[in-house]
XYZ file of C-alpha atoms in Angstrom:
147
model
C 32.333 -19.277 -48.665
C 32.384 -20.426 -45.031
C 30.946 -17.089 -43.930
C 28.044 -17.477 -46.333
C 27.362 -21.019 -45.115
C 27.493 -19.886 -41.497
C 25.195 -16.958 -42.217
C 22.696 -19.156 -44.025
C 22.836 -21.721 -41.235
C 22.227 -18.982 -38.635
C 19.264 -17.615 -40.621
C 17.829 -21.129 -40.929
C 18.139 -21.749 -37.169
C 16.663 -18.356 -36.357
C 13.773 -18.842 -38.758
C 13.132 -22.359 -37.479
C 13.059 -21.258 -33.832
C 10.592 -18.457 -34.579
C 8.314 -20.740 -36.561
C 8.459 -23.392 -33.834
C 7.359 -20.840 -31.239
C 4.655 -19.411 -33.495
C 3.204 -22.900 -33.923
C 2.548 -23.141 -30.200
C -1.115 -22.525 -29.426
C -2.223 -20.035 -26.799
C -3.322 -22.944 -24.634
C 0.114 -24.564 -24.928
C 1.833 -21.292 -24.053
C -0.328 -20.752 -20.976
C 0.019 -24.371 -19.895
C 3.797 -24.244 -20.319
C 4.181 -21.105 -18.220
C 1.869 -22.478 -15.540
C 3.880 -25.687 -15.535
C 7.171 -23.812 -15.192
C 5.902 -21.681 -12.317
C 4.549 -24.763 -10.581
C 7.801 -26.616 -11.148
C 9.833 -23.682 -9.828
C 7.738 -23.594 -6.661
C 8.221 -27.318 -6.076
C 11.900 -26.981 -6.895
C 12.253 -24.024 -4.504
C 10.804 -26.138 -1.711
C 13.277 -28.891 -2.594
C 16.173 -26.375 -2.665
C 15.073 -25.148 0.747
C 15.070 -28.677 2.138
C 18.364 -29.723 0.559
C 20.204 -26.567 1.561
C 18.843 -26.691 5.102
C 20.064 -30.284 5.392
C 23.520 -29.410 4.088
C 23.201 -30.993 0.639
C 24.443 -27.839 -1.074
C 25.715 -29.450 -4.280
C 22.311 -30.964 -5.099
C 20.605 -27.699 -4.169
C 22.901 -25.784 -6.536
C 21.880 -27.990 -9.471
C 18.259 -27.140 -8.799
C 19.068 -23.428 -8.444
C 20.561 -23.440 -11.936
C 17.489 -25.253 -13.249
C 15.261 -22.584 -11.700
C 17.393 -19.855 -13.232
C 16.949 -21.397 -16.685
C 13.205 -21.667 -16.113
C 12.935 -17.948 -15.332
C 14.723 -17.172 -18.592
C 12.288 -19.385 -20.509
C 9.338 -17.569 -18.954
C 10.393 -14.364 -20.715
C 9.055 -15.853 -23.968
C 5.787 -17.178 -22.566
C 3.735 -14.002 -22.218
C 2.864 -12.957 -25.769
C 0.024 -10.469 -26.269
C -2.417 -13.173 -27.345
C -2.093 -15.104 -24.070
C -3.687 -12.647 -21.654
C -6.849 -14.638 -20.978
C -8.211 -18.133 -21.076
C -7.188 -21.601 -20.032
C -7.327 -20.747 -16.321
C -4.422 -18.337 -16.478
C -3.706 -16.571 -13.206
C -1.613 -13.914 -14.920
C -2.858 -10.393 -14.288
C -3.171 -7.755 -17.039
C -0.464 -5.831 -15.192
C 2.096 -8.180 -16.806
C 1.381 -6.743 -20.232
C 0.782 -3.219 -18.907
C 4.212 -3.309 -17.222
C 6.014 -5.766 -19.489
C 9.448 -4.231 -18.916
C 9.040 -4.456 -15.158
C 7.793 -8.044 -15.377
C 10.683 -9.057 -17.637
C 13.095 -7.348 -15.271
C 11.685 -9.380 -12.361
C 12.075 -12.639 -14.321
C 15.637 -11.684 -15.261
C 16.431 -10.681 -11.683
C 14.970 -13.933 -10.347
C 17.183 -15.851 -12.773
C 20.244 -13.856 -11.710
C 19.374 -14.261 -8.030
C 19.396 -18.032 -8.394
C 22.841 -17.954 -9.990
C 24.091 -15.584 -7.308
C 22.643 -17.897 -4.669
C 24.853 -20.712 -5.974
C 27.843 -18.464 -5.240
C 26.924 -17.362 -1.722
C 25.210 -20.444 -0.335
C 28.469 -22.147 0.701
C 29.516 -19.254 2.916
C 26.201 -18.375 4.550
C 25.741 -18.585 8.284
C 21.988 -18.020 8.118
C 20.536 -20.405 5.530
C 16.932 -19.267 6.030
C 17.784 -15.580 5.534
C 19.954 -16.284 2.496
C 17.275 -18.390 0.818
C 14.734 -15.716 1.690
C 16.835 -12.966 0.158
C 17.796 -14.707 -3.080
C 14.976 -17.161 -3.743
C 11.741 -16.549 -1.837
C 11.806 -12.752 -2.227
C 11.805 -13.205 -6.020
C 8.672 -15.321 -5.819
C 6.944 -12.871 -3.517
C 7.767 -9.754 -5.524
C 6.293 -11.232 -8.676
C 3.221 -12.806 -7.071
C 2.259 -9.598 -5.313
C 2.189 -7.624 -8.576
C 1.452 -10.026 -11.389
C -0.546 -13.043 -10.187
C -4.217 -13.290 -9.308
C -5.145 -14.399 -5.808
C -6.225 -18.020 -5.585
């Protein structure tokens, strides 16, 4: 009986989460992803400042937040959101969806890895460049329109 209840509960949660996402308009999807990218950029600048000033614990909290944001972005590029609402996303995202998703996943992983190596680094700028800024650059160069 418990297994049936758990299964039904899981199906309900799954169904609810899909319907909640499907109720989001294209404009809301595009605005959310733009907001997340903007937030990650501002957060990256804050991480850079905090880490450079030795406030590693606060920087780590923001690194984890950025990692979570990259994971969320995986769901914010449905087929119907290619154009409109001042999106700066290039068609190459949908043409190379696996590569794009891999970059988002790698960026998320890089931020978690950064939390592990940041305490031991001797070259803060190089470490942040390797784990944080290179993720931004690799995605922007392939998947974002010039502005």
